[in-house]
Short mmCIF file of C-alpha atoms and ligand atoms in Angstrom, two decimals:
data_model
loop_
_atom_site.label_atom_id
_atom_site.label_comp_id
_atom_site.label_asym_id
_atom_site.label_seq_id
_atom_site.Cartn_x
_atom_site.Cartn_y
_atom_site.Cartn_z
CA UNK A 1 105.02 111.65 108.89
CA UNK A 2 106.03 108.15 108.73
CA UNK A 3 104.51 105.46 110.88
CA UNK A 4 106.06 102.11 111.21
CA UNK A 5 108.45 99.68 112.90
CA UNK A 6 111.94 99.91 113.85
CA UNK A 7 114.12 97.35 111.89
CA UNK A 8 117.60 97.02 113.66
CA UNK A 9 119.11 95.90 110.36
CA UNK A 10 118.46 99.48 108.98
CA UNK A 11 117.15 98.03 105.75
CA UNK A 12 113.36 98.53 106.34
CA UNK A 13 111.11 100.19 108.55
CA UNK A 14 111.41 103.67 109.90
CA UNK A 15 114.99 103.92 108.98
CA UNK A 16 114.14 103.41 105.50
CA UNK A 17 111.51 105.86 105.59
CA UNK A 18 113.74 108.58 107.28
CA UNK A 19 116.61 107.94 104.77
CA UNK A 20 114.13 107.92 101.80
CA UNK A 21 112.37 111.19 102.86
CA UNK A 22 115.64 112.91 103.53
CA UNK A 23 117.13 111.91 100.16
CA UNK A 24 114.13 113.81 98.69
CA UNK A 25 114.88 116.74 100.52
CA UNK A 26 112.11 116.33 103.29
CA UNK A 27 112.32 116.13 107.04
CA UNK A 28 110.73 112.73 108.40
CA UNK A 29 108.83 112.80 111.58
CA UNK A 30 108.40 109.36 112.85
CA UNK A 31 105.79 107.43 114.89
CA UNK A 32 106.68 104.09 116.25
CA UNK A 33 104.30 101.16 115.97
CA UNK A 34 106.52 98.32 116.90
CA UNK A 35 110.08 97.30 117.74
CA UNK A 36 111.20 94.35 115.87
CA UNK A 37 113.88 91.72 116.37
CA UNK A 38 115.46 90.96 112.87
CA UNK A 39 118.62 90.69 110.87
CA UNK A 40 119.10 90.93 107.18
CA UNK A 41 117.89 87.32 106.83
CA UNK A 42 114.56 87.19 108.95
CA UNK A 43 112.28 88.64 111.44
CA UNK A 44 112.71 86.89 114.91
CA UNK A 45 109.94 88.71 117.06
CA UNK A 46 108.44 92.04 117.41
CA UNK A 47 106.72 93.99 120.15
CA UNK A 48 103.77 96.35 119.36
CA UNK A 49 103.07 99.74 120.72
CA UNK A 50 99.50 100.10 122.06
CA UNK A 51 96.97 102.12 120.04
CA UNK A 52 97.14 104.98 122.71
CA UNK A 53 100.77 105.19 122.22
CA UNK A 54 100.72 105.33 118.41
CA UNK A 55 98.10 108.20 118.63
CA UNK A 56 99.96 110.04 121.50
CA UNK A 57 103.09 110.35 119.18
CA UNK A 58 101.05 111.47 116.25
CA UNK A 59 99.28 113.98 118.21
CA UNK A 60 102.34 115.60 119.76
CA UNK A 61 103.94 115.99 116.28
CA UNK A 62 100.67 117.01 114.64
CA UNK A 63 100.36 119.89 117.22
CA UNK A 64 103.71 121.13 116.58
CA UNK A 65 104.56 120.56 112.81
CA UNK A 66 102.98 121.31 109.55
CA UNK A 67 102.96 117.60 108.11
CA UNK A 68 102.73 117.59 104.29
CA UNK A 69 102.18 113.89 103.80
CA UNK A 70 101.50 110.76 106.07
CA UNK A 71 102.93 107.32 105.09
CA UNK A 72 102.03 104.23 106.97
CA UNK A 73 104.15 100.99 107.08
CA UNK A 74 104.10 98.13 109.56
CA UNK A 75 101.03 98.70 111.60
CA UNK A 76 101.22 95.43 113.47
CA UNK A 77 97.72 94.84 114.65
CA UNK A 78 94.11 95.59 113.48
CA UNK A 79 93.71 97.79 116.56
CA UNK A 80 96.54 99.93 115.45
CA UNK A 81 95.05 100.38 111.87
CA UNK A 82 91.60 101.19 113.25
CA UNK A 83 92.91 103.79 115.74
CA UNK A 84 95.12 105.40 113.11
CA UNK A 85 92.40 105.48 110.61
CA UNK A 86 90.01 107.18 113.03
CA UNK A 87 92.67 109.65 114.02
CA UNK A 88 93.36 110.47 110.19
CA UNK A 89 89.66 110.97 109.67
CA UNK A 90 89.66 113.61 112.51
CA UNK A 91 92.86 115.34 111.12
CA UNK A 92 91.37 115.22 107.72
CA UNK A 93 88.17 117.01 108.61
CA UNK A 94 89.65 119.50 110.84
CA UNK A 95 93.24 120.81 110.41
CA UNK A 96 94.72 119.39 107.23
CA UNK A 97 92.10 118.18 104.78
CA UNK A 98 94.38 117.61 101.92
CA UNK A 99 97.27 115.77 103.55
CA UNK A 100 98.11 112.81 101.30
CA UNK A 101 98.02 109.52 102.86
CA UNK A 102 100.31 106.70 101.52
CA UNK A 103 99.49 103.28 102.69
CA UNK A 104 102.09 100.58 102.24
CA UNK A 105 100.04 97.37 103.48
CA UNK A 106 102.88 95.84 105.40
CA UNK A 107 101.68 92.16 106.32
CA UNK A 108 104.93 90.33 106.14
CA UNK A 109 108.52 90.85 105.55
CA UNK A 110 110.00 90.33 102.12
CA UNK A 111 110.97 86.96 103.10
CA UNK A 112 107.47 86.13 104.08
CA UNK A 113 107.79 86.52 107.92
CA UNK A 114 104.69 87.85 109.42
CA UNK A 115 104.72 91.24 110.85
CA UNK A 116 101.16 91.25 112.55
CA UNK A 117 99.71 90.06 115.63
CA UNK A 118 96.43 89.22 113.85
CA UNK A 119 94.88 89.18 110.39
CA UNK A 120 95.33 92.72 109.26
CA UNK A 121 93.49 92.25 105.72
CA UNK A 122 89.96 92.92 107.05
CA UNK A 123 91.12 96.00 109.14
CA UNK A 124 92.92 97.73 105.92
CA UNK A 125 89.79 96.97 104.05
CA UNK A 126 87.63 98.48 106.81
CA UNK A 127 89.51 101.44 107.79
CA UNK A 128 92.73 102.41 106.23
CA UNK A 129 92.41 101.77 102.61
CA UNK A 130 89.14 103.68 102.03
CA UNK A 131 91.18 106.88 103.28
CA UNK A 132 94.34 106.19 101.08
CA UNK A 133 95.42 108.72 98.55
CA UNK A 134 97.41 105.57 97.12
CA UNK A 135 97.98 102.27 98.42
CA UNK A 136 101.31 100.47 97.45
CA UNK A 137 100.89 96.70 97.58
CA UNK A 138 103.15 94.17 95.87
CA UNK A 139 101.13 91.48 93.82
CA UNK A 140 101.13 89.14 97.10
CA UNK A 141 99.64 91.89 99.20
CA UNK A 142 97.30 92.77 96.70
CA UNK A 143 95.75 89.29 96.51
CA UNK A 144 95.71 89.06 100.37
CA UNK A 145 93.93 92.37 100.72
CA UNK A 146 91.26 92.19 98.01
CA UNK A 147 88.04 90.34 99.01
CA UNK A 148 88.41 86.78 97.98
CA UNK A 149 85.61 86.70 95.37
CA UNK A 150 87.58 89.54 93.43
CA UNK A 151 90.94 88.11 93.05
CA UNK A 152 90.59 86.53 89.63
CA UNK A 153 93.01 88.83 88.10
CA UNK A 154 95.43 91.68 89.22
CA UNK A 155 93.19 94.14 87.66
CA UNK A 156 90.04 92.81 89.53
CA UNK A 157 91.99 92.82 92.77
CA UNK A 158 93.06 96.38 92.05
CA UNK A 159 89.65 97.56 91.16
CA UNK A 160 88.37 95.84 94.35
CA UNK A 161 90.73 98.33 96.39
CA UNK A 162 89.69 101.16 94.47
CA UNK A 163 85.87 100.42 95.17
CA UNK A 164 86.93 100.67 98.85
CA UNK A 165 87.64 104.26 98.41
CA UNK A 166 91.24 104.10 98.08
CA UNK A 167 92.16 106.72 95.13
CA UNK A 168 95.12 105.21 93.54
CA UNK A 169 96.71 101.58 93.80
CA UNK A 170 100.36 101.28 92.88
CA UNK A 171 100.99 97.42 92.23
CA UNK A 172 104.54 96.38 92.35
CA UNK A 173 105.81 93.56 90.52
CA UNK A 174 109.05 92.71 92.31
CA UNK A 175 107.77 89.26 93.62
CA UNK A 176 106.82 87.99 90.11
CA UNK A 177 108.92 85.79 87.90
CA UNK A 178 109.07 88.23 84.99
CA UNK A 179 112.37 89.33 83.52
CA UNK A 180 111.75 93.00 84.09
CA UNK A 181 109.93 94.30 87.18
CA UNK A 182 106.59 95.92 86.03
CA UNK A 183 104.96 98.38 88.42
CA UNK A 184 101.37 99.62 87.64
CA UNK A 185 99.51 102.63 88.92
CA UNK A 186 95.73 102.25 88.75
CA UNK A 187 93.06 104.82 89.27
CA UNK A 188 89.23 104.67 88.59
CA UNK A 189 89.93 104.91 84.88
CA UNK A 190 92.32 102.01 84.59
CA UNK A 191 96.08 101.82 84.50
CA UNK A 192 97.33 105.33 84.40
CA UNK A 193 101.25 104.62 84.56
CA UNK A 194 103.06 101.53 83.86
CA UNK A 195 106.88 101.54 84.23
CA UNK A 196 109.35 98.36 83.79
CA UNK A 197 112.58 98.30 85.40
CA UNK A 198 115.58 95.69 84.68
CA UNK A 199 115.18 93.10 87.51
CA UNK A 200 118.25 93.36 89.74
CA UNK A 201 120.48 90.39 90.84
CA UNK A 202 119.84 90.28 94.72
CA UNK A 203 117.01 90.19 97.16
CA UNK A 204 116.53 93.52 98.95
CA UNK A 205 115.52 94.39 102.63
CA UNK A 206 113.26 97.25 102.58
CA UNK A 207 112.56 98.00 98.98
CA UNK A 208 108.82 98.55 99.58
CA UNK A 209 109.33 100.86 102.52
CA UNK A 210 111.95 102.78 100.40
CA UNK A 211 109.38 103.22 97.42
CA UNK A 212 106.21 104.18 99.42
CA UNK A 213 108.27 106.72 101.57
CA UNK A 214 109.75 108.26 98.38
CA UNK A 215 106.20 108.53 96.90
CA UNK A 216 105.08 110.18 100.18
CA UNK A 217 108.02 112.59 100.17
CA UNK A 218 107.39 113.70 96.40
CA UNK A 219 103.58 114.22 97.31
CA UNK A 220 104.73 116.23 100.24
CA UNK A 221 106.73 118.37 97.92
CA UNK A 222 103.63 118.88 95.99
CA UNK A 223 104.10 116.55 92.91
CA UNK A 224 101.11 114.80 91.46
CA UNK A 225 100.50 111.04 92.21
CA UNK A 226 101.76 110.15 88.74
CA UNK A 227 104.80 112.28 88.92
CA UNK A 228 105.54 111.20 92.46
CA UNK A 229 105.31 107.61 91.51
CA UNK A 230 107.61 108.01 88.45
CA UNK A 231 110.11 109.82 90.54
CA UNK A 232 109.90 107.44 93.51
CA UNK A 233 110.57 104.55 91.36
CA UNK A 234 113.63 105.92 89.60
CA UNK A 235 115.02 106.72 93.23
CA UNK A 236 114.19 103.35 94.46
CA UNK A 237 115.67 101.48 91.41
CA UNK A 238 118.92 103.72 91.91
CA UNK A 239 119.15 102.88 95.68
CA UNK A 240 118.68 99.11 95.02
CA UNK A 241 121.21 99.14 92.19
CA UNK A 242 123.77 100.69 94.65
CA UNK A 243 122.78 98.62 97.54
CA UNK A 244 125.55 96.82 99.84
CA UNK A 245 125.70 93.34 101.06
CA UNK A 246 126.16 94.65 104.83
CA UNK A 247 124.74 91.55 106.60
CA UNK A 248 124.78 87.93 105.51
CA UNK A 249 121.06 87.93 104.30
CA UNK A 250 119.33 90.44 101.95
CA UNK A 251 121.07 93.54 100.41
CA UNK A 252 120.61 96.67 102.11
CA UNK A 253 119.40 99.70 99.74
CA UNK A 254 121.81 102.64 99.63
CA UNK A 255 119.48 105.45 99.97
CA UNK A 256 122.18 108.11 100.08
CA UNK A 257 122.08 108.14 96.06
N1 PLP B 301 108.52 97.51 108.28
C1 PLP B 301 109.31 97.02 109.04
C2 PLP B 301 109.48 97.42 110.51
C3 PLP B 301 109.81 95.66 108.73
O1 PLP B 301 110.67 95.00 109.47
C4 PLP B 301 109.72 95.18 107.32
C5 PLP B 301 110.15 94.11 106.86
O2 PLP B 301 111.08 93.46 107.38
C6 PLP B 301 108.80 95.89 106.47
C7 PLP B 301 108.21 97.16 106.91
C8 PLP B 301 108.51 95.63 105.01
O3 PLP B 301 109.73 95.55 104.26
P1 PLP B 301 109.84 95.60 102.91
O4 PLP B 301 110.10 96.99 102.22
O5 PLP B 301 111.01 94.79 102.37
O6 PLP B 301 108.57 95.13 102.12
#
């Protein structure tokens, strides 16, 4: 189950989630949190669904399907985050106690356009991150999510998220200036996976969504977190390296690979 916004460019959001899940051999069921007005260059506007609408969609699907993993992307408001977290807790204690939850903490687009009606960091900290099997922040999101006193280093910030109850944190390095992109998976014992990928030439629309959904799909198929994260990174790198310049702005990942 992928929960997020619709990006008309087809680069990010639910379309990225559907394509990424499908490429892994899964069927995506979708819960819309927001319609966005955007192209491959920037986000112009968005309209949020009310929490009642988000939960009504999730409930309809949950009553009908065996959902094997849940992934959240753009939530758009603190109210949506809180409502979804309470809903997940209720599911968790009843029907599906082991359903993995992948939280991609979407605060802004890759170009820095905000994708939220209010400051989401406190709501992520209070409600959704404590429930996450894995959170997938990039280094910028990580620093915005960690409490201010604990952002001395990436490791401190990752540990701060783990201390909230989040079981794993996959920190992605796509926004750093390094030659290679280094992604690190933390759990309570430290870094349990560290993979480097050659930095590709372009800017991409929806790379984070592609990766987080690929992780969720692999977990739905029963892979361990470490394996899921490894397979998902290989798939994402492949889809970025085969991406197309379909609009005038960022390149669109080719998730058919
Ligand atoms: N979800 C939606 C609906 C979006 O529009 C965006 C970015 O534009 C994202 C998520 C995050 O995209 P990315 O994977 O590029 O971080």
